[in-house]
Short mmCIF file of C-alpha atoms and ligand atoms in Angstrom, two decimals:
data_model
loop_
_atom_site.label_atom_id
_atom_site.label_comp_id
_atom_site.label_asym_id
_atom_site.label_seq_id
_atom_site.Cartn_x
_atom_site.Cartn_y
_atom_site.Cartn_z
CA MET X 1346 -11.44 -11.99 -12.04
CA ASN X 1347 -10.20 -15.61 -12.55
CA GLN X 1348 -12.58 -18.02 -10.79
CA TYR X 1349 -9.84 -19.51 -8.59
CA ALA X 1350 -8.62 -16.24 -7.53
CA GLU X 1351 -12.32 -15.31 -6.87
CA ARG X 1352 -12.68 -18.25 -4.62
CA VAL X 1353 -9.54 -17.68 -2.75
CA LEU X 1354 -10.62 -14.06 -2.17
CA SER X 1355 -14.10 -14.91 -0.98
CA ARG X 1356 -12.84 -17.54 1.45
CA LEU X 1357 -10.19 -14.89 2.77
CA THR X 1358 -12.98 -12.32 3.01
CA GLU X 1359 -15.19 -14.66 5.02
CA GLN X 1360 -12.40 -15.53 7.47
CA TYR X 1361 -10.92 -12.12 8.04
CA PHE X 1362 -14.07 -9.91 7.31
CA ASN X 1363 -13.05 -7.32 9.72
CA GLU X 1364 -9.38 -6.87 8.36
CA THR X 1365 -10.03 -4.16 5.92
CA GLU X 1366 -6.51 -3.15 4.98
CA TYR X 1367 -5.43 -6.68 4.55
CA LEU X 1368 -8.43 -7.58 2.31
CA GLN X 1369 -7.92 -4.32 0.40
CA SER X 1370 -4.32 -5.01 -0.47
CA VAL X 1371 -5.00 -8.70 -1.46
CA ARG X 1372 -7.96 -7.83 -3.62
CA ALA X 1373 -6.01 -5.11 -5.49
CA TRP X 1374 -3.15 -7.55 -6.02
CA LEU X 1375 -5.44 -10.33 -7.43
CA GLU X 1376 -7.01 -7.81 -9.85
CA MET X 1377 -3.52 -6.86 -11.14
CA ILE X 1378 -2.14 -10.29 -11.59
CA ASP X 1379 -5.24 -11.59 -13.30
CA PRO X 1380 -3.73 -11.59 -16.72
CA ALA X 1381 -1.08 -13.87 -15.47
CA LEU X 1382 -3.26 -16.48 -13.87
CA ASP X 1383 -3.80 -18.83 -16.81
CA ASP X 1384 -1.37 -21.57 -15.70
CA PRO X 1385 -3.48 -24.44 -14.42
CA ARG X 1386 -0.61 -25.49 -11.91
CA TYR X 1387 -1.60 -22.55 -9.79
CA GLU X 1388 -5.03 -23.94 -8.75
CA LYS X 1389 -3.76 -27.68 -8.56
CA LEU X 1390 -1.00 -26.50 -6.07
CA ASP X 1391 -3.29 -24.05 -4.38
CA LEU X 1392 -0.58 -21.54 -4.82
CA LEU X 1393 -2.69 -18.47 -4.25
CA THR X 1394 -3.93 -19.38 -0.94
CA ARG X 1395 -0.39 -19.93 0.21
CA MET X 1396 0.59 -16.51 -1.35
CA VAL X 1397 -2.12 -14.41 0.25
CA GLU X 1398 -1.83 -15.77 3.74
CA PRO X 1399 1.30 -15.54 6.10
CA GLU X 1400 3.24 -18.64 6.64
CA ARG X 1401 3.55 -17.85 10.37
CA MET X 1402 2.35 -15.00 12.67
CA VAL X 1403 2.88 -14.38 16.16
CA SER X 1404 1.35 -11.91 18.60
CA PHE X 1405 2.53 -10.96 22.06
CA LEU X 1406 2.14 -8.64 24.86
CA VAL X 1407 4.68 -5.82 25.48
CA PRO X 1408 4.59 -4.61 29.26
CA TRP X 1409 6.66 -1.56 30.05
CA THR X 1410 6.84 1.06 32.73
CA ASP X 1411 6.71 4.86 32.10
CA ASP X 1412 8.93 7.29 33.90
CA GLN X 1413 6.57 7.63 36.83
CA GLY X 1414 6.81 3.80 37.39
CA ASN X 1415 3.27 3.00 35.94
CA ALA X 1416 2.84 -0.01 33.95
CA HIS X 1417 1.48 -0.09 30.49
CA THR X 1418 0.72 -3.06 28.18
CA ASN X 1419 0.71 -2.80 24.49
CA HIS X 1420 0.24 -5.52 21.71
CA GLY X 1421 3.01 -6.61 19.41
CA TRP X 1422 3.00 -8.71 16.25
CA ARG X 1423 5.26 -10.18 13.70
CA VAL X 1424 3.95 -11.53 10.40
CA GLN X 1425 6.36 -13.82 8.63
CA PHE X 1426 4.66 -13.77 5.33
CA SER X 1427 6.74 -15.60 2.85
CA SER X 1428 10.22 -17.31 2.86
CA ALA X 1429 9.96 -18.30 -0.79
CA ILE X 1430 13.03 -16.46 -1.96
CA GLY X 1431 14.91 -15.82 1.33
CA PRO X 1432 14.71 -15.16 5.10
CA TYR X 1433 11.64 -13.21 6.22
CA LYS X 1434 12.37 -9.50 5.80
CA GLY X 1435 10.50 -6.37 6.64
CA GLY X 1436 9.98 -3.42 8.97
CA LEU X 1437 8.56 -2.85 12.41
CA ARG X 1438 5.93 -0.09 12.85
CA PHE X 1439 5.11 1.42 16.27
CA HIS X 1440 1.84 3.50 15.98
CA PRO X 1441 -1.39 3.40 17.83
CA GLY X 1442 -3.16 2.38 14.68
CA VAL X 1443 -1.16 -0.93 14.29
CA ASN X 1444 -3.32 -4.08 14.41
CA ALA X 1445 -3.46 -7.50 12.90
CA SER X 1446 -4.90 -6.36 9.74
CA VAL X 1447 -2.24 -3.52 9.14
CA VAL X 1448 0.68 -5.90 10.00
CA LYS X 1449 -0.73 -8.46 7.50
CA PHE X 1450 -1.27 -6.00 4.75
CA LEU X 1451 2.25 -4.56 5.23
CA GLY X 1452 3.75 -8.19 5.43
CA PHE X 1453 1.80 -9.18 2.19
CA GLU X 1454 2.98 -6.06 0.30
CA GLN X 1455 6.54 -6.48 1.57
CA THR X 1456 6.82 -9.85 0.03
CA TYR X 1457 5.96 -8.66 -3.45
CA LYS X 1458 8.03 -5.43 -2.95
CA ASN X 1459 11.14 -7.48 -1.99
CA ALA X 1460 10.90 -9.92 -4.75
CA LEU X 1461 12.04 -7.64 -7.58
CA THR X 1462 15.03 -6.29 -5.74
CA GLY X 1463 17.03 -9.21 -7.09
CA LEU X 1464 18.22 -9.86 -3.59
CA PRO X 1465 17.41 -13.07 -1.68
CA ILE X 1466 14.77 -11.78 0.83
CA GLY X 1467 11.41 -13.10 1.72
CA GLY X 1468 8.68 -10.86 3.15
CA ALA X 1469 7.55 -9.84 6.71
CA SER X 1470 6.25 -7.09 8.78
CA GLY X 1471 5.37 -6.38 12.46
CA GLY X 1472 5.04 -3.78 15.09
CA ALA X 1473 3.09 -2.72 18.00
CA ASP X 1474 0.09 -0.41 18.96
CA PHE X 1475 2.42 1.74 20.86
CA ASP X 1476 2.24 5.42 20.48
CA PRO X 1477 5.74 6.96 20.55
CA ARG X 1478 4.42 10.63 20.72
CA GLY X 1479 5.64 12.37 23.79
CA LYS X 1480 7.54 9.41 25.12
CA SER X 1481 10.91 10.02 26.80
CA ASP X 1482 14.08 8.42 25.61
CA HIS X 1483 14.07 6.07 28.50
CA GLU X 1484 10.48 4.99 27.84
CA ILE X 1485 11.29 4.23 24.30
CA MET X 1486 14.32 2.23 25.41
CA ARG X 1487 12.35 0.27 27.82
CA PHE X 1488 9.56 -0.40 25.39
CA CYS X 1489 12.04 -1.58 22.81
CA GLN X 1490 13.77 -3.88 25.26
CA SER X 1491 10.37 -5.47 26.25
CA PHE X 1492 9.33 -5.79 22.61
CA MET X 1493 12.61 -7.60 21.66
CA THR X 1494 12.42 -9.88 24.78
CA ALA X 1495 9.23 -11.21 23.27
CA LEU X 1496 10.36 -11.27 19.66
CA TYR X 1497 13.94 -12.49 19.68
CA ARG X 1498 13.07 -16.16 19.58
CA TYR X 1499 11.41 -15.81 16.23
CA ILE X 1500 14.16 -13.73 14.36
CA GLY X 1501 17.74 -14.18 13.23
CA ALA X 1502 20.06 -13.50 10.36
CA ASP X 1503 18.72 -16.63 8.45
CA THR X 1504 15.22 -16.70 9.83
CA ASP X 1505 13.64 -13.22 9.89
CA VAL X 1506 15.29 -9.76 9.75
CA PRO X 1507 13.30 -6.76 11.14
CA ALA X 1508 14.03 -3.06 10.22
CA GLY X 1509 12.30 0.21 10.86
CA ASP X 1510 8.99 1.64 9.62
CA ILE X 1511 6.73 4.43 10.95
CA GLY X 1512 7.79 5.17 14.56
CA VAL X 1513 10.89 2.91 14.36
CA GLY X 1514 14.10 4.67 13.35
CA THR X 1515 17.84 4.40 13.97
CA ARG X 1516 17.39 5.11 17.66
CA GLU X 1517 14.78 2.28 18.19
CA ILE X 1518 16.72 -0.14 16.05
CA GLY X 1519 19.73 0.56 18.37
CA TYR X 1520 17.71 -0.38 21.40
CA LEU X 1521 16.20 -3.38 19.76
CA TYR X 1522 19.55 -4.68 18.52
CA GLY X 1523 21.24 -4.08 21.87
CA GLN X 1524 18.56 -6.19 23.66
CA TYR X 1525 18.80 -8.86 20.95
CA LYS X 1526 22.49 -9.13 21.39
CA ARG X 1527 22.37 -9.20 25.14
CA ILE X 1528 19.67 -12.04 25.24
CA CYS X 1529 21.30 -14.17 22.56
CA GLY X 1530 25.03 -13.39 23.52
CA ARG X 1531 26.09 -12.94 19.88
CA ALA X 1532 26.92 -9.89 17.84
CA GLU X 1533 24.59 -11.34 15.13
CA SER X 1534 24.62 -7.99 13.17
CA SER X 1535 22.32 -9.01 10.33
CA ALA X 1536 19.47 -9.95 12.52
CA LEU X 1537 18.22 -6.41 12.23
CA THR X 1538 18.81 -3.67 9.53
CA GLY X 1539 18.77 0.05 9.67
CA LYS X 1540 21.57 -0.14 12.37
CA GLY X 1541 23.69 2.91 13.25
CA LEU X 1542 26.85 3.30 11.13
CA THR X 1543 29.13 2.46 14.05
CA TYR X 1544 27.79 -1.02 14.51
CA GLY X 1545 27.08 -2.49 11.21
CA GLY X 1546 24.59 -0.18 9.49
CA SER X 1547 24.87 0.50 5.78
CA LYS X 1548 25.69 4.04 4.41
CA ILE X 1549 22.72 5.46 2.45
CA ARG X 1550 20.14 3.23 4.30
CA GLN X 1551 18.66 6.24 5.96
CA GLU X 1552 17.89 8.16 2.58
CA ALA X 1553 17.39 4.92 0.68
CA ALA X 1554 13.64 4.75 0.77
CA GLY X 1555 13.18 8.16 -0.61
CA ALA X 1556 16.05 8.17 -2.87
CA GLY X 1557 14.85 4.94 -4.44
CA ALA X 1558 11.47 6.39 -5.11
CA VAL X 1559 12.97 9.50 -6.90
CA TYR X 1560 15.24 7.13 -8.98
CA PHE X 1561 12.09 5.28 -10.06
CA LEU X 1562 10.39 8.48 -10.93
CA ALA X 1563 13.35 9.64 -12.99
CA ARG X 1564 12.86 6.47 -15.10
CA MET X 1565 9.19 7.22 -15.68
CA LEU X 1566 10.08 10.84 -16.74
CA GLU X 1567 12.83 9.59 -19.01
CA HIS X 1568 10.30 7.24 -20.79
CA GLN X 1569 8.21 10.33 -21.44
CA GLY X 1570 11.23 12.16 -22.85
CA GLU X 1571 11.36 14.49 -19.81
CA THR X 1572 13.95 15.16 -17.01
CA ILE X 1573 13.46 15.43 -13.26
CA SER X 1574 15.19 18.75 -13.27
CA GLY X 1575 12.84 21.62 -12.48
CA LYS X 1576 9.84 19.31 -11.64
CA ARG X 1577 7.50 20.45 -8.81
CA ILE X 1578 6.58 17.59 -6.41
CA ALA X 1579 3.89 17.45 -3.82
CA VAL X 1580 4.95 15.15 -1.00
CA SER X 1581 2.81 14.13 1.95
CA GLY X 1582 4.30 13.13 5.39
CA PHE X 1583 7.45 14.42 6.99
CA GLY X 1584 9.02 11.14 8.08
CA ASN X 1585 11.94 9.01 6.68
CA MET X 1586 10.35 8.51 3.39
CA ALA X 1587 9.42 12.20 2.84
CA TRP X 1588 12.77 13.40 4.08
CA GLY X 1589 14.62 11.01 1.58
CA VAL X 1590 12.40 12.14 -1.39
CA CYS X 1591 13.15 15.89 -0.52
CA LYS X 1592 16.84 15.28 -0.43
CA LYS X 1593 17.22 13.18 -3.50
CA ALA X 1594 14.88 15.47 -5.48
CA ALA X 1595 16.88 18.58 -4.49
CA GLU X 1596 20.10 16.78 -5.51
CA LEU X 1597 18.56 16.16 -8.96
CA GLY X 1598 17.27 19.61 -9.46
CA ALA X 1599 13.72 19.04 -8.62
CA LYS X 1600 11.62 20.93 -6.06
CA VAL X 1601 9.47 19.41 -3.36
CA VAL X 1602 6.97 22.10 -2.59
CA THR X 1603 4.80 20.37 0.11
CA VAL X 1604 5.27 18.25 3.16
CA SER X 1605 2.57 17.33 5.65
CA GLY X 1606 1.69 16.11 9.10
CA PRO X 1607 -1.52 15.16 10.93
CA ASP X 1608 -1.99 18.90 11.74
CA GLY X 1609 -1.86 20.03 7.99
CA TYR X 1610 0.55 20.75 5.29
CA VAL X 1611 3.15 23.34 4.43
CA TYR X 1612 3.68 24.89 1.04
CA ASP X 1613 7.28 25.98 0.30
CA GLU X 1614 7.54 27.56 -3.04
CA ASN X 1615 11.38 27.50 -2.96
CA GLY X 1616 11.38 23.84 -2.36
CA VAL X 1617 12.09 21.69 0.89
CA GLY X 1618 15.74 21.05 -0.25
CA THR X 1619 18.41 23.10 1.69
CA PRO X 1620 20.36 21.32 4.40
CA GLU X 1621 18.59 23.57 7.09
CA LYS X 1622 15.24 22.55 5.85
CA LEU X 1623 16.05 18.93 5.62
CA ALA X 1624 17.54 19.07 9.25
CA CYS X 1625 14.26 20.70 10.33
CA LEU X 1626 12.25 17.84 9.08
CA THR X 1627 14.54 15.43 11.11
CA GLU X 1628 14.15 17.60 14.22
CA LEU X 1629 10.37 17.79 13.94
CA ARG X 1630 10.36 14.03 13.57
CA THR X 1631 12.64 13.22 16.42
CA SER X 1632 10.74 15.77 18.67
CA GLY X 1633 8.06 13.28 18.79
CA ALA X 1634 5.31 15.95 18.69
CA ASP X 1635 4.15 14.78 15.08
CA ARG X 1636 3.44 18.33 13.80
CA ILE X 1637 4.70 20.07 10.72
CA ALA X 1638 3.42 23.62 11.44
CA PRO X 1639 6.63 24.58 13.21
CA TYR X 1640 8.47 24.27 9.74
CA ALA X 1641 6.54 27.48 8.61
CA GLU X 1642 7.51 29.26 11.84
CA GLN X 1643 11.22 28.50 11.21
CA PHE X 1644 11.04 29.34 7.43
CA PRO X 1645 8.72 32.30 6.89
CA GLU X 1646 8.67 31.79 3.07
CA ALA X 1647 6.56 28.65 3.68
CA VAL X 1648 2.81 28.76 4.38
CA PHE X 1649 1.11 26.49 6.61
CA TYR X 1650 -2.46 25.24 5.83
CA ALA X 1651 -3.99 23.81 9.04
CA GLY X 1652 -6.01 20.74 8.65
CA LYS X 1653 -5.51 20.37 5.00
CA LYS X 1654 -3.90 17.78 2.59
CA PRO X 1655 -1.34 18.94 0.09
CA TRP X 1656 -3.21 17.38 -3.05
CA GLY X 1657 -4.96 20.73 -4.05
CA GLN X 1658 -1.58 22.33 -5.17
CA ALA X 1659 -0.85 22.32 -8.94
CA VAL X 1660 2.26 20.13 -9.31
CA ASP X 1661 3.86 17.94 -11.81
CA VAL X 1662 4.36 14.91 -9.63
CA ALA X 1663 2.43 13.69 -6.46
CA MET X 1664 4.36 11.34 -4.06
CA PRO X 1665 2.35 10.20 -1.12
CA CYS X 1666 4.71 9.30 1.57
CA ALA X 1667 2.78 9.27 4.78
CA THR X 1668 0.66 6.15 5.45
CA GLN X 1669 -2.07 3.73 4.17
CA ASN X 1670 -5.32 5.27 2.76
CA GLU X 1671 -4.22 8.75 3.29
CA LEU X 1672 -5.44 9.73 -0.17
CA ASP X 1673 -9.25 9.42 -0.87
CA VAL X 1674 -11.50 9.96 -3.89
CA SER X 1675 -11.75 13.81 -3.18
CA ASP X 1676 -7.97 14.09 -3.02
CA ALA X 1677 -7.58 12.17 -6.35
CA VAL X 1678 -10.23 14.45 -7.90
CA GLN X 1679 -8.17 17.42 -6.76
CA LEU X 1680 -4.89 15.96 -8.17
CA ILE X 1681 -6.59 15.27 -11.56
CA ALA X 1682 -8.09 18.79 -11.69
CA GLY X 1683 -4.78 20.32 -10.77
CA GLY X 1684 -3.09 18.56 -13.88
CA VAL X 1685 -0.75 16.26 -12.05
CA LYS X 1686 1.21 14.08 -14.59
CA TYR X 1687 2.78 11.46 -12.31
CA TYR X 1688 1.52 9.72 -9.42
CA VAL X 1689 4.26 7.79 -7.65
CA GLU X 1690 3.40 5.81 -4.43
CA ALA X 1691 6.10 5.85 -1.74
CA ALA X 1692 4.15 4.93 1.21
CA ASN X 1693 2.52 1.43 1.37
CA MET X 1694 -0.98 1.57 -0.23
CA PRO X 1695 -1.37 5.25 0.26
CA ALA X 1696 -4.59 5.56 -1.83
CA THR X 1697 -7.95 3.95 -1.08
CA ALA X 1698 -9.17 1.49 -3.81
CA GLU X 1699 -11.55 3.98 -5.31
CA ALA X 1700 -8.92 6.83 -5.42
CA LEU X 1701 -6.38 4.57 -6.99
CA LYS X 1702 -8.90 3.55 -9.68
CA LEU X 1703 -9.60 7.09 -10.59
CA LEU X 1704 -5.92 8.08 -10.95
CA ARG X 1705 -5.21 4.81 -12.99
CA LEU X 1706 -8.05 5.45 -15.31
CA SER X 1707 -7.14 9.13 -15.87
CA PRO X 1708 -5.48 9.23 -19.37
CA LYS X 1709 -3.20 12.02 -18.35
CA ILE X 1710 -1.59 10.42 -15.36
CA LEU X 1711 1.30 7.89 -15.18
CA THR X 1712 1.08 5.84 -11.94
CA ALA X 1713 3.56 3.68 -10.15
CA GLY X 1714 2.76 1.66 -6.94
CA SER X 1715 4.74 1.40 -3.72
CA LYS X 1716 5.65 -2.20 -4.27
CA ALA X 1717 8.03 -0.81 -6.98
CA ALA X 1718 8.77 2.76 -6.27
CA GLY X 1719 8.73 2.21 -2.51
CA SER X 1720 11.41 -0.58 -2.48
CA GLY X 1721 14.57 1.43 -2.02
CA GLY X 1722 14.63 1.05 1.73
CA VAL X 1723 14.35 -2.61 1.82
CA ALA X 1724 16.80 -3.00 -0.95
CA VAL X 1725 19.60 -1.10 0.99
CA SER X 1726 18.48 -3.23 4.06
CA ALA X 1727 19.52 -6.32 1.95
CA LEU X 1728 22.71 -4.64 0.98
CA GLU X 1729 23.29 -4.00 4.72
CA MET X 1730 22.87 -7.83 5.29
CA ALA X 1731 25.35 -8.49 2.57
CA GLN X 1732 27.93 -6.15 3.88
CA ASN X 1733 27.38 -7.77 7.52
CA SER X 1734 27.99 -11.30 6.24
CA ILE X 1735 31.13 -10.37 4.53
CA ARG X 1736 32.36 -8.22 7.45
CA TYR X 1737 32.81 -5.32 5.09
CA SER X 1738 31.43 -1.78 4.57
CA TRP X 1739 30.87 -0.34 1.08
CA SER X 1740 31.43 3.39 0.38
CA ARG X 1741 28.38 5.77 -0.04
CA LYS X 1742 29.15 5.75 -3.91
CA GLU X 1743 29.18 2.03 -4.00
CA VAL X 1744 25.88 1.62 -2.15
CA ASP X 1745 24.24 4.52 -4.07
CA GLU X 1746 25.21 2.93 -7.40
CA LYS X 1747 23.86 -0.45 -6.32
CA LEU X 1748 20.49 1.18 -5.11
CA HIS X 1749 20.27 3.12 -8.51
CA GLY X 1750 20.93 -0.07 -10.37
CA ILE X 1751 18.25 -2.11 -8.28
CA MET X 1752 15.52 0.59 -8.74
CA SER X 1753 16.23 0.59 -12.54
CA GLY X 1754 16.02 -3.21 -12.60
CA ILE X 1755 12.60 -3.12 -10.80
CA TYR X 1756 11.43 -0.42 -13.35
CA ASP X 1757 12.60 -2.51 -16.24
CA ALA X 1758 11.06 -5.70 -15.03
CA SER X 1759 7.73 -3.89 -14.29
CA ALA X 1760 7.67 -2.21 -17.74
CA ALA X 1761 8.58 -5.54 -19.49
CA ALA X 1762 5.98 -7.48 -17.86
CA ALA X 1763 3.22 -5.03 -18.54
CA GLU X 1764 4.24 -5.05 -22.13
CA ARG X 1765 4.44 -8.85 -22.21
CA TYR X 1766 0.84 -9.13 -20.89
CA GLY X 1767 -0.43 -6.59 -23.31
CA LEU X 1768 -1.02 -3.97 -20.58
CA GLY X 1769 0.77 -1.12 -22.24
CA TYR X 1770 2.65 1.06 -19.78
CA ASP X 1771 0.98 -0.11 -16.61
CA LEU X 1772 3.71 -0.21 -14.11
CA ILE X 1773 1.51 -1.27 -11.27
CA ALA X 1774 0.23 -4.36 -12.87
CA GLY X 1775 3.61 -5.05 -14.45
CA ASN X 1776 5.39 -5.01 -11.10
CA ASP X 1777 2.79 -7.16 -9.45
CA ILE X 1778 2.82 -9.68 -12.18
CA ALA X 1779 6.71 -9.81 -12.37
CA ALA X 1780 6.91 -10.33 -8.60
CA PHE X 1781 4.04 -12.91 -8.61
CA LEU X 1782 5.79 -15.06 -11.34
CA LYS X 1783 9.22 -14.95 -9.48
CA ILE X 1784 7.56 -16.06 -6.21
CA SER X 1785 5.35 -18.60 -7.68
CA GLU X 1786 8.29 -20.16 -9.52
CA ALA X 1787 10.37 -20.28 -6.29
CA MET X 1788 7.37 -21.86 -4.40
CA ILE X 1789 6.71 -24.45 -7.05
CA ALA X 1790 10.48 -25.39 -7.25
CA GLN X 1791 10.45 -26.05 -3.43
CA GLY X 1792 7.52 -28.27 -3.41
CA LEU X 1793 4.71 -28.22 -0.91
N1 LIG A 2043 9.41 -0.73 6.23
C1 LIG A 2043 10.49 -0.66 5.31
C2 LIG A 2043 9.99 -0.79 4.07
O1 LIG A 2043 9.52 -0.29 3.31
C3 LIG A 2043 11.61 -1.27 5.74
C4 LIG A 2043 11.86 -2.78 5.37
C5 LIG A 2043 13.12 -3.33 5.61
O2 LIG A 2043 14.20 -2.52 5.45
O3 LIG A 2043 13.28 -4.47 5.91
O4 LIG A 2043 10.03 -1.44 3.10
#
């Protein structure tokens, strides 16, 4: 690694030694952009330090009462990572595992994910260590209202625009937006994205994250002279991302044969693609139980494997859609043994550093990272902001075409940067380098 990058990383490691996810994502990125670090201005301007740390970060308490009248106190965060190319933009995650390290890694990755969408958005992330499992609708509403009461002063259409992530869907965005509007006294619709279609949301936003990942995969297949039709895909997770991948894959003639939850995975030889099966995923998600087993009860052709991950199934494509570090070395070994040919990350940093190394080094596997393949959701969020600002609503077809074009643009930029730096067909490094070059140029242009 470049000596300046090395120094930046060791200072960061010293300061945030217990923030493992954050350090993992920064280290991986510094390794990827290494071939592009030969410009002496970077060190002179101490650019890397300013790129790997958030510009601003707030933490706050979120007190709320349950249906029995008992008080609970959760912790909330917003990490405003980079405003180099636009207002801070990124999701909110409600999950008991959320902490400062997780929101910082998400905000960091979001910055470089957003950069290549071609739309003017900076990077951010946030959330709370709140567990939505088993909570009533009223409890969720009170929690969202309290969360927004703490957050509202830091966000806004030209400042920072939150959206959903794990545990935050259309329902939560509705409650968050309602509270924001009430406190601020303005229907400032593009202060949040992922809104419902009746009050400023964009068509396609719900399926955009998964659809974008499938569009990206289709370009990789095309590069190999293959088509998506007939491909067997293993997916992990059963949330918004997994659902969107299943839906778009089915539309394009591919078959998603696995989906998973914390309780295990289901294998469905016929593919998770019919409207009934897609609706079942949504129902299981909104039930709040966080279990995938009931899928196999509803569709007897599917088999449930308790306590197992889906990576042992022989498939053409693996698309992790659940969460960070869900895929470890033993999973990577299984995927390689099973003859997988494409590994496309849809969730943020789904593989451990060692697992990703194995997959990348395997000569038979083509890999793509989530900063590229996972950017469809935020891309349509930016389109939602555009529609809000012109007080207009594009048709499904218009938004879908734009999403398709954006994903293709990200693919082309990644492939071109890899080629230019002599890295062959390394889409992960190519994406990181192209995003790095764009953001560094914007930062240098704007001065210190
Ligand atoms: N968490 C989402 C993401 O992946 C949403 C970001 C957004 O729409 O702002 O990128």
